Each structure stands twice: as C-alpha cells, then as structure tokens.
C-alpha cells in the first residue's frame, strides 16, 4: 500500500485503486467485506469508497447491500453528461437573467429614471485656450450672463473687449449681471468702466467683498480660477447644470447682499441743501468702518448728533443702508 505524502496513513487514491481492483477480480460484494479482505480500517476504507463514488467507478448492485464496479469509459461518459446537464442549466439560468435585465432596462427603468446628470470639468492652462473658451462661451449664452470679480480690474484693452462683449449681449436682449468688490470703485478709471457698463444696460452691483472670479452662462457653464489667489494661474471650466446651479446659488446670495452701482448722487428731501464738512467727515469715518461711538469721539459730538448726521447723509444720497451710502459717496468723490 502506498504511503500518503502528507502523513503515515494510506493514500486515499491508492486505497480506492485497491478497492476497485478487488471488485474487478471478485465481482459484487459488501463494502465491509472488501475492507476486511484488504485489511483496511473503517476510516481508510470510507476514504477510498468516497473517491470511487466521486469518479463514478462504483454503483449499488442488484443485490441489496452490495456494490459493483463500473467501467472507466462508462464512468467518463456519465461524468461528461452530468457536466453537460449542469452547463445547460447554467446557460438557461443566464439567459433568464439576461432577459430579465433587458426587461428592466427597456420597459421599467424609463418609467422612473431621471434626466442623467452630466458634469464635465476642464482645466485651461494657457492664455490662448482661455481666449478661445471665452469666445465659445459668448456663443452659448441665450438668457443671462452673470459675473463677479473681486478686483483689481484688468488692463484697459481687456476692459474694452469685455465691454464690447457685454454690449453685444444686451443688443441680443440677454441679461448682463456684473458684481464687483467695493474696492474696484476706487479710482477714476475704475469708476468710468463701471459707469460705461451700467450705461450700456448691464446690471452693476457692488459688495464689500467678492469671494473669487466667476463667470456663468445661463445655468449650463461656469468659469472660475483653480486658485483664487493666483490671477495668472489655470482656470477651471464646469459644464452641467447639476454643478453649475451650486455656483449660481452662491452668486445669488452675493447678489442679494449687494447694492446697485449709482453713477451719481442726487439730493434727497432738500434739493438745495449741500453736504457740510461735518457730513463729509462722518461719511469718511463710516467708510472706514468706525462705529457711531468712535465717530462721536472723533467729532467731539454726542451719539445723538452722529445719528442725525448719518440720517441726513443717507437722505441726501437716497441710500437705503450705510453700506450703500458709502458706495454712493465714493462714486461721487464725496470722500
């Protein structure tokens, strides 16, 4: 009897072979009888019988309790037939699954499926590619173009091109919204550009601080900077309303907190009245962010007087808030 490579007991394969040879030479017999004849333990004999059964080399005899040997060719044919039946059943199951999947996709999924959310992000690294994008961007706008810029303003030639593009939008009845940081309204050149833009028909607003540059076409495309602190770095293009709407929501929040840009201040309740030096000083201190208490100390007056001065200034400028009063005062060189 051959020894197993994994231990000192008989090899199940060798045991099975010995059992099969005995059956071939002696005919039908009870398994326990054969094990006794071969001097096998019950455990070793069972291991051999399991291997013969798995190969299909033994079967139950017509005589109760006995087993017969099976020809290897017959066992092989039965094994192949069994495998063929298994594969046929698997093929039928797979075909059923494919048919069910087709039914789900073609018949049921369209009933509840939503519009696919397509989002595309592109990095623009060169000035030429950015100019090309802006040209293509202009052609995609159909209803409204929204922009916001923290400043400073770009060179004059760029501003002129931008102004011409906005005029072209307005001529096509496209709404133009432009939001700028208050610091942009700080000099003659900047104020001239804002005035020209407003005169062209754009809605121009100012806000204390703009978070970053942003340009949005309708609800489908947005352009911003990869790094808001690097004006010369790459730009990022976002396409797809699912993501662009998030940028628009932030834009709308800034828009609601801004004030309209006014090209000139008008006298309020009293057309003949002019601002005194005390009014102008109050405006400058307001624009610098001082509280009423600090303004009162600077002017050497009471809080009640400061409140009156602020009210008169706001009435003169027709401002609805202190921030708007500061914007109007800067626009008209009153501070």
CSV table of C-alpha atoms in Angstrom, one decimal:
chain,number,residue,atom,x,y,z
A,1,UNK,CA,0.0,0.0,0.0
A,2,UNK,CA,1.4,3.4,-1.0
A,3,UNK,CA,2.0,5.9,1.8
A,4,UNK,CA,0.5,9.4,1.8
A,5,UNK,CA,2.9,12.3,1.2
A,6,UNK,CA,1.1,14.2,4.0
A,7,UNK,CA,1.2,11.6,6.7
A,8,UNK,CA,1.8,8.0,7.7
A,9,UNK,CA,-1.7,6.7,6.8
A,10,UNK,CA,-2.7,5.1,3.4
A,11,UNK,CA,-3.2,7.3,0.4
A,12,UNK,CA,-6.9,7.5,-0.3
A,13,UNK,CA,-6.2,7.2,-4.1
A,14,UNK,CA,-4.2,4.1,-3.5
A,15,UNK,CA,-6.9,2.7,-1.2
A,16,UNK,CA,-9.5,3.5,-3.8
A,17,UNK,CA,-7.5,1.7,-6.5
A,18,UNK,CA,-7.1,-1.4,-4.3
A,19,UNK,CA,-10.8,-1.5,-3.7
A,20,UNK,CA,-11.6,-1.1,-7.4
A,21,UNK,CA,-9.1,-3.9,-8.3
A,22,UNK,CA,-10.7,-6.3,-5.8
A,23,UNK,CA,-14.2,-5.6,-7.3
A,24,UNK,CA,-12.9,-6.2,-10.8
A,25,UNK,CA,-11.4,-9.6,-9.8
A,26,UNK,CA,-14.1,-10.8,-7.4
A,27,UNK,CA,-17.4,-9.2,-8.5
A,28,UNK,CA,-20.2,-7.8,-6.3
A,29,UNK,CA,-19.6,-7.7,-2.6
A,30,UNK,CA,-20.4,-5.8,0.5
A,31,UNK,CA,-18.0,-2.8,1.2
A,32,UNK,CA,-17.2,-4.1,4.7
A,33,UNK,CA,-16.3,-7.5,3.4
A,34,UNK,CA,-13.9,-6.0,0.9
A,35,UNK,CA,-12.3,-3.8,3.6
A,36,UNK,CA,-11.8,-6.9,5.7
A,37,UNK,CA,-10.2,-8.8,2.9
A,38,UNK,CA,-7.8,-5.9,2.3
A,39,UNK,CA,-7.1,-5.4,6.0
A,40,UNK,CA,-8.3,-1.7,5.9
A,41,UNK,CA,-9.6,0.3,8.8
A,42,UNK,CA,-13.2,1.6,8.5
A,43,UNK,CA,-11.8,5.2,8.2
A,44,UNK,CA,-9.4,4.4,5.4
A,45,UNK,CA,-11.9,2.2,3.5
A,46,UNK,CA,-14.5,5.0,3.7
A,47,UNK,CA,-12.0,7.5,2.2
A,48,UNK,CA,-11.4,5.1,-0.7
A,49,UNK,CA,-15.1,4.5,-1.3
A,50,UNK,CA,-15.7,8.3,-1.4
A,51,UNK,CA,-13.1,8.7,-4.1
A,52,UNK,CA,-14.6,5.8,-6.2
A,53,UNK,CA,-18.1,7.3,-5.8
A,54,UNK,CA,-17.0,10.8,-6.8
A,55,UNK,CA,-15.4,9.3,-10.0
A,56,UNK,CA,-18.5,7.2,-10.7
A,57,UNK,CA,-16.5,3.9,-10.7
A,58,UNK,CA,-18.9,2.1,-8.3
A,59,UNK,CA,-22.6,1.7,-8.1
A,60,UNK,CA,-25.2,-0.2,-6.0
A,61,UNK,CA,-25.6,-3.8,-7.0
A,62,UNK,CA,-28.9,-5.5,-7.7
A,63,UNK,CA,-28.1,-7.5,-4.6
A,64,UNK,CA,-29.0,-5.5,-1.5
A,65,UNK,CA,-26.0,-4.1,0.4
A,66,UNK,CA,-23.5,-4.9,-2.3
A,67,UNK,CA,-21.6,-2.7,-4.8
A,68,UNK,CA,-20.5,-3.3,-8.4
A,69,UNK,CA,-17.6,-1.8,-10.3
A,70,UNK,CA,-18.2,0.5,-13.3
A,71,UNK,CA,-16.1,0.6,-16.4
A,72,UNK,CA,-13.9,3.7,-16.6
A,73,UNK,CA,-15.3,4.6,-20.1
A,74,UNK,CA,-18.9,4.4,-18.7
A,75,UNK,CA,-18.0,6.5,-15.7
A,76,UNK,CA,-16.3,9.1,-18.0
A,77,UNK,CA,-19.4,9.3,-20.2
A,78,UNK,CA,-21.7,9.7,-17.2
A,79,UNK,CA,-19.4,12.4,-15.8
A,80,UNK,CA,-19.4,14.3,-19.1
A,81,UNK,CA,-23.2,14.0,-19.4
A,82,UNK,CA,-23.6,15.3,-15.9
A,83,UNK,CA,-21.3,18.3,-16.6
A,84,UNK,CA,-23.2,18.9,-19.8
A,85,UNK,CA,-26.5,19.0,-17.9
A,86,UNK,CA,-25.0,21.4,-15.4
A,87,UNK,CA,-23.8,23.7,-18.1
A,88,UNK,CA,-27.2,23.6,-19.9
A,89,UNK,CA,-28.9,24.5,-16.6
A,90,UNK,CA,-26.4,27.4,-16.1
A,91,UNK,CA,-26.9,28.6,-19.6
A,92,UNK,CA,-30.7,28.6,-19.2
A,93,UNK,CA,-30.4,30.5,-15.9
A,94,UNK,CA,-28.1,33.0,-17.5
A,95,UNK,CA,-30.4,33.5,-20.4
A,96,UNK,CA,-33.3,34.1,-18.0
A,97,UNK,CA,-31.2,36.7,-16.1
A,98,UNK,CA,-30.3,38.5,-19.3
A,99,UNK,CA,-33.9,38.6,-20.4
A,100,UNK,CA,-35.0,40.0,-17.0
A,101,UNK,CA,-32.3,42.6,-17.2
A,102,UNK,CA,-33.4,43.7,-20.7
A,103,UNK,CA,-37.0,43.9,-19.5
A,104,UNK,CA,-35.9,46.1,-16.5
A,105,UNK,CA,-33.8,48.4,-18.6
A,106,UNK,CA,-36.1,48.7,-21.6
A,107,UNK,CA,-39.6,48.7,-20.0
A,108,UNK,CA,-39.4,49.6,-16.4
A,109,UNK,CA,-36.4,51.8,-15.9
A,110,UNK,CA,-37.6,54.6,-18.3
A,111,UNK,CA,-40.7,55.0,-16.2
A,112,UNK,CA,-38.8,56.1,-13.1
A,113,UNK,CA,-35.4,57.2,-14.4
A,114,UNK,CA,-34.4,60.9,-14.1
A,115,UNK,CA,-32.6,63.0,-16.5
A,116,UNK,CA,-28.9,62.0,-16.5
A,117,UNK,CA,-26.7,64.3,-14.5
A,118,UNK,CA,-23.8,65.1,-16.8
A,119,UNK,CA,-20.9,67.1,-15.3
A,120,UNK,CA,-17.7,67.9,-17.1
A,121,UNK,CA,-14.7,69.7,-15.6
A,122,UNK,CA,-11.8,71.1,-17.8
A,123,UNK,CA,-8.6,72.9,-16.8
A,124,UNK,CA,-7.5,75.8,-19.0
A,125,UNK,CA,-3.8,76.4,-18.7
A,126,UNK,CA,-2.8,78.8,-21.4
A,127,UNK,CA,-4.0,82.4,-22.3
A,128,UNK,CA,-4.8,81.3,-25.9
A,129,UNK,CA,-7.0,78.5,-24.7
A,130,UNK,CA,-8.7,80.8,-22.3
A,131,UNK,CA,-9.4,83.4,-25.0
A,132,UNK,CA,-10.8,80.6,-27.2
A,133,UNK,CA,-13.0,79.4,-24.4
A,134,UNK,CA,-14.4,83.0,-23.8
A,135,UNK,CA,-15.2,83.3,-27.5
A,136,UNK,CA,-17.1,80.0,-27.5
A,137,UNK,CA,-18.7,80.9,-24.1
A,138,UNK,CA,-20.2,84.0,-25.6
A,139,UNK,CA,-21.9,82.0,-28.3
A,140,UNK,CA,-23.6,79.6,-25.8
A,141,UNK,CA,-25.4,82.3,-23.7
A,142,UNK,CA,-29.1,82.6,-24.5
A,143,UNK,CA,-30.7,84.3,-21.5
A,144,UNK,CA,-28.4,85.7,-18.8
A,145,UNK,CA,-24.6,86.0,-18.2
A,146,UNK,CA,-23.6,86.5,-14.6
A,147,UNK,CA,-20.1,87.5,-13.5
A,148,UNK,CA,-18.4,88.6,-10.3
A,149,UNK,CA,-14.9,90.0,-9.8
A,150,UNK,CA,-13.1,90.8,-6.6
A,151,UNK,CA,-10.6,93.2,-8.4
A,152,UNK,CA,-8.3,94.7,-9.3
A,153,UNK,CA,-9.6,95.4,-12.8
A,154,UNK,CA,-7.5,94.1,-15.7
A,155,UNK,CA,-5.7,96.3,-18.3
A,156,UNK,CA,-7.8,98.8,-20.3
A,157,UNK,CA,-7.6,96.8,-23.6
A,158,UNK,CA,-9.2,93.8,-21.8
A,159,UNK,CA,-11.9,96.0,-20.3
A,160,UNK,CA,-12.7,97.4,-23.7
A,161,UNK,CA,-13.2,93.9,-25.2
A,162,UNK,CA,-15.3,92.9,-22.2
A,163,UNK,CA,-17.4,96.0,-22.5
A,164,UNK,CA,-18.0,95.3,-26.2
A,165,UNK,CA,-19.0,91.7,-25.4
A,166,UNK,CA,-21.5,92.9,-22.8
A,167,UNK,CA,-22.9,95.4,-25.3
A,168,UNK,CA,-23.4,92.6,-27.8
A,169,UNK,CA,-25.2,90.5,-25.2
A,170,UNK,CA,-27.5,93.4,-24.3
A,171,UNK,CA,-28.3,94.1,-28.0
A,172,UNK,CA,-29.5,90.5,-28.3
A,173,UNK,CA,-31.8,91.0,-25.2
A,174,UNK,CA,-29.5,88.9,-23.0
A,175,UNK,CA,-29.4,90.0,-19.4
A,176,UNK,CA,-26.0,91.0,-18.1
A,177,UNK,CA,-25.2,91.0,-14.4
A,178,UNK,CA,-21.9,92.2,-13.1
A,179,UNK,CA,-20.9,92.1,-9.4
A,180,UNK,CA,-17.7,93.8,-8.2
A,181,UNK,CA,-16.0,94.2,-4.9
A,182,UNK,CA,-16.3,97.7,-3.3
A,183,UNK,CA,-12.5,98.2,-3.8
A,184,UNK,CA,-13.0,98.3,-7.5
A,185,UNK,CA,-14.9,101.6,-7.2
A,186,UNK,CA,-11.7,103.3,-6.0
A,187,UNK,CA,-10.4,105.5,-8.9
A,188,UNK,CA,-11.4,107.4,-12.0
A,189,UNK,CA,-10.5,104.7,-14.5
A,190,UNK,CA,-12.5,102.0,-12.5
A,191,UNK,CA,-15.5,104.3,-12.0
A,192,UNK,CA,-15.5,105.2,-15.7
A,193,UNK,CA,-15.6,101.5,-16.6
A,194,UNK,CA,-18.4,100.8,-14.1
A,195,UNK,CA,-20.3,103.8,-15.4
A,196,UNK,CA,-19.9,102.8,-19.0
A,197,UNK,CA,-21.0,99.2,-18.2
A,198,UNK,CA,-24.1,100.5,-16.4
A,199,UNK,CA,-24.9,102.9,-19.2
A,200,UNK,CA,-24.8,100.1,-21.7
A,201,UNK,CA,-27.6,98.4,-19.9
A,202,UNK,CA,-25.9,96.0,-17.6
A,203,UNK,CA,-27.0,95.5,-14.0
A,204,UNK,CA,-23.9,96.5,-12.0
A,205,UNK,CA,-23.7,96.0,-8.2
A,206,UNK,CA,-21.1,96.4,-5.5
A,207,UNK,CA,-20.5,94.3,-2.4
A,208,UNK,CA,-17.9,94.7,0.3
A,209,UNK,CA,-16.0,91.5,-0.7
A,210,UNK,CA,-16.3,89.1,-3.6
A,211,UNK,CA,-15.0,85.6,-2.8
A,212,UNK,CA,-13.5,84.9,-6.3
A,213,UNK,CA,-13.8,85.4,-10.0
A,214,UNK,CA,-16.8,83.7,-11.6
A,215,UNK,CA,-18.5,83.8,-15.0
A,216,UNK,CA,-21.7,81.8,-15.6
A,217,UNK,CA,-23.6,81.3,-18.8
A,218,UNK,CA,-27.3,80.7,-18.1
A,219,UNK,CA,-27.3,77.5,-15.9
A,220,UNK,CA,-25.0,75.3,-18.0
A,221,UNK,CA,-21.4,76.6,-17.9
A,222,UNK,CA,-19.2,78.3,-15.4
A,223,UNK,CA,-15.6,79.6,-15.5
A,224,UNK,CA,-13.6,80.3,-12.3
A,225,UNK,CA,-9.9,80.1,-11.2
A,226,UNK,CA,-8.3,76.9,-10.0
A,227,UNK,CA,-6.6,79.0,-7.3
A,228,UNK,CA,-8.5,82.3,-6.4
A,229,UNK,CA,-5.3,83.8,-5.0
A,230,UNK,CA,-3.4,83.3,-8.3
A,231,UNK,CA,-4.9,85.5,-11.1
A,232,UNK,CA,-2.4,84.2,-13.7
A,233,UNK,CA,-2.9,80.5,-12.8
A,234,UNK,CA,-5.1,77.9,-14.6
A,235,UNK,CA,-8.8,78.4,-15.0
A,236,UNK,CA,-11.5,75.8,-14.4
A,237,UNK,CA,-14.5,75.2,-16.7
A,238,UNK,CA,-17.5,73.5,-15.2
A,239,UNK,CA,-20.2,72.2,-17.5
A,240,UNK,CA,-23.5,70.7,-16.5
A,241,UNK,CA,-26.5,72.3,-14.7
A,242,UNK,CA,-26.3,70.0,-11.7
A,243,UNK,CA,-23.0,71.5,-10.5
A,244,UNK,CA,-23.3,75.0,-12.1
A,245,UNK,CA,-26.5,75.6,-10.1
A,246,UNK,CA,-24.4,75.4,-6.9
A,247,UNK,CA,-22.2,78.2,-8.2
A,248,UNK,CA,-25.3,80.2,-9.2
A,249,UNK,CA,-26.8,79.8,-5.7
A,250,UNK,CA,-23.7,81.3,-4.2
A,251,UNK,CA,-23.8,84.1,-6.8
A,252,UNK,CA,-27.4,84.9,-5.9
A,253,UNK,CA,-26.5,85.1,-2.3
A,254,UNK,CA,-23.8,87.7,-3.0
A,255,UNK,CA,-26.2,89.5,-5.4
A,256,UNK,CA,-28.8,89.9,-2.7
A,257,UNK,CA,-26.3,91.3,-0.3
A,258,UNK,CA,-25.0,93.9,-2.8
A,259,UNK,CA,-26.2,97.4,-3.7
A,260,UNK,CA,-26.8,98.9,-7.2
A,261,UNK,CA,-24.0,100.9,-8.6
A,262,UNK,CA,-25.1,104.6,-9.0
A,263,UNK,CA,-23.4,106.9,-11.5
A,264,UNK,CA,-24.2,110.0,-9.5
A,265,UNK,CA,-25.7,111.1,-6.2
A,266,UNK,CA,-28.9,113.2,-6.0
A,267,UNK,CA,-30.2,115.4,-3.3
A,268,UNK,CA,-33.0,113.8,-1.3
A,269,UNK,CA,-35.6,115.7,0.7
A,270,UNK,CA,-33.9,119.1,0.2
A,271,UNK,CA,-32.6,119.7,-3.3
A,272,UNK,CA,-31.0,122.9,-2.3
A,273,UNK,CA,-29.0,121.5,0.5
A,274,UNK,CA,-25.3,120.7,0.3
A,275,UNK,CA,-23.2,118.4,2.5
A,276,UNK,CA,-21.3,120.2,5.1
A,277,UNK,CA,-17.7,119.4,6.0
A,278,UNK,CA,-19.1,117.6,9.1
A,279,UNK,CA,-21.3,115.4,6.9
A,280,UNK,CA,-18.3,114.6,4.7
A,281,UNK,CA,-16.1,113.7,7.7
A,282,UNK,CA,-18.9,111.5,9.0
A,283,UNK,CA,-19.0,109.8,5.6
A,284,UNK,CA,-15.3,109.2,5.6
A,285,UNK,CA,-15.4,107.7,9.1
A,286,UNK,CA,-18.3,105.5,8.1
A,287,UNK,CA,-16.5,104.3,5.0
A,288,UNK,CA,-13.5,103.4,7.2
A,289,UNK,CA,-15.7,101.1,9.4
A,290,UNK,CA,-15.9,103.2,12.5
A,291,UNK,CA,-18.8,102.7,14.9
A,292,UNK,CA,-21.1,105.6,15.9
A,293,UNK,CA,-19.3,105.7,19.3
A,294,UNK,CA,-15.9,106.2,17.7
A,295,UNK,CA,-17.3,108.8,15.3
A,296,UNK,CA,-18.8,110.7,18.1
A,297,UNK,CA,-15.4,110.8,19.9
A,298,UNK,CA,-13.6,111.8,16.7
A,299,UNK,CA,-16.0,114.7,16.0
A,300,UNK,CA,-16.4,115.6,19.7
A,301,UNK,CA,-20.2,115.4,19.5
A,302,UNK,CA,-22.9,113.2,21.1
A,303,UNK,CA,-24.2,109.9,19.7
A,304,UNK,CA,-27.5,111.6,19.0
A,305,UNK,CA,-25.7,114.1,16.8
A,306,UNK,CA,-23.9,111.3,14.9
A,307,UNK,CA,-27.2,109.5,14.4
A,308,UNK,CA,-28.7,112.7,12.9
A,309,UNK,CA,-25.7,113.3,10.7
A,310,UNK,CA,-25.8,109.7,9.3
A,311,UNK,CA,-29.5,110.0,8.7
A,312,UNK,CA,-29.0,113.3,6.8
A,313,UNK,CA,-26.2,111.8,4.7
A,314,UNK,CA,-28.3,108.8,3.8
A,315,UNK,CA,-31.3,111.0,2.9
A,316,UNK,CA,-29.1,113.2,0.8
A,317,UNK,CA,-27.7,110.3,-1.1
A,318,UNK,CA,-31.0,108.4,-1.2
A,319,UNK,CA,-29.3,105.4,0.3
A,320,UNK,CA,-31.1,102.6,1.9
A,321,UNK,CA,-28.2,101.4,4.0
A,322,UNK,CA,-24.9,102.6,5.4
A,323,UNK,CA,-23.0,100.4,3.0
A,324,UNK,CA,-24.9,101.9,0.0
A,325,UNK,CA,-24.3,105.4,1.4
A,326,UNK,CA,-20.5,104.6,1.4
A,327,UNK,CA,-20.7,103.3,-2.2
A,328,UNK,CA,-22.6,106.3,-3.4
A,329,UNK,CA,-20.2,108.7,-1.6
A,330,UNK,CA,-17.2,107.0,-3.2
A,331,UNK,CA,-18.8,107.0,-6.6
A,332,UNK,CA,-19.4,110.8,-6.5
A,333,UNK,CA,-16.0,111.7,-4.9
A,334,UNK,CA,-17.6,112.8,-1.7
A,335,UNK,CA,-15.0,111.1,0.5
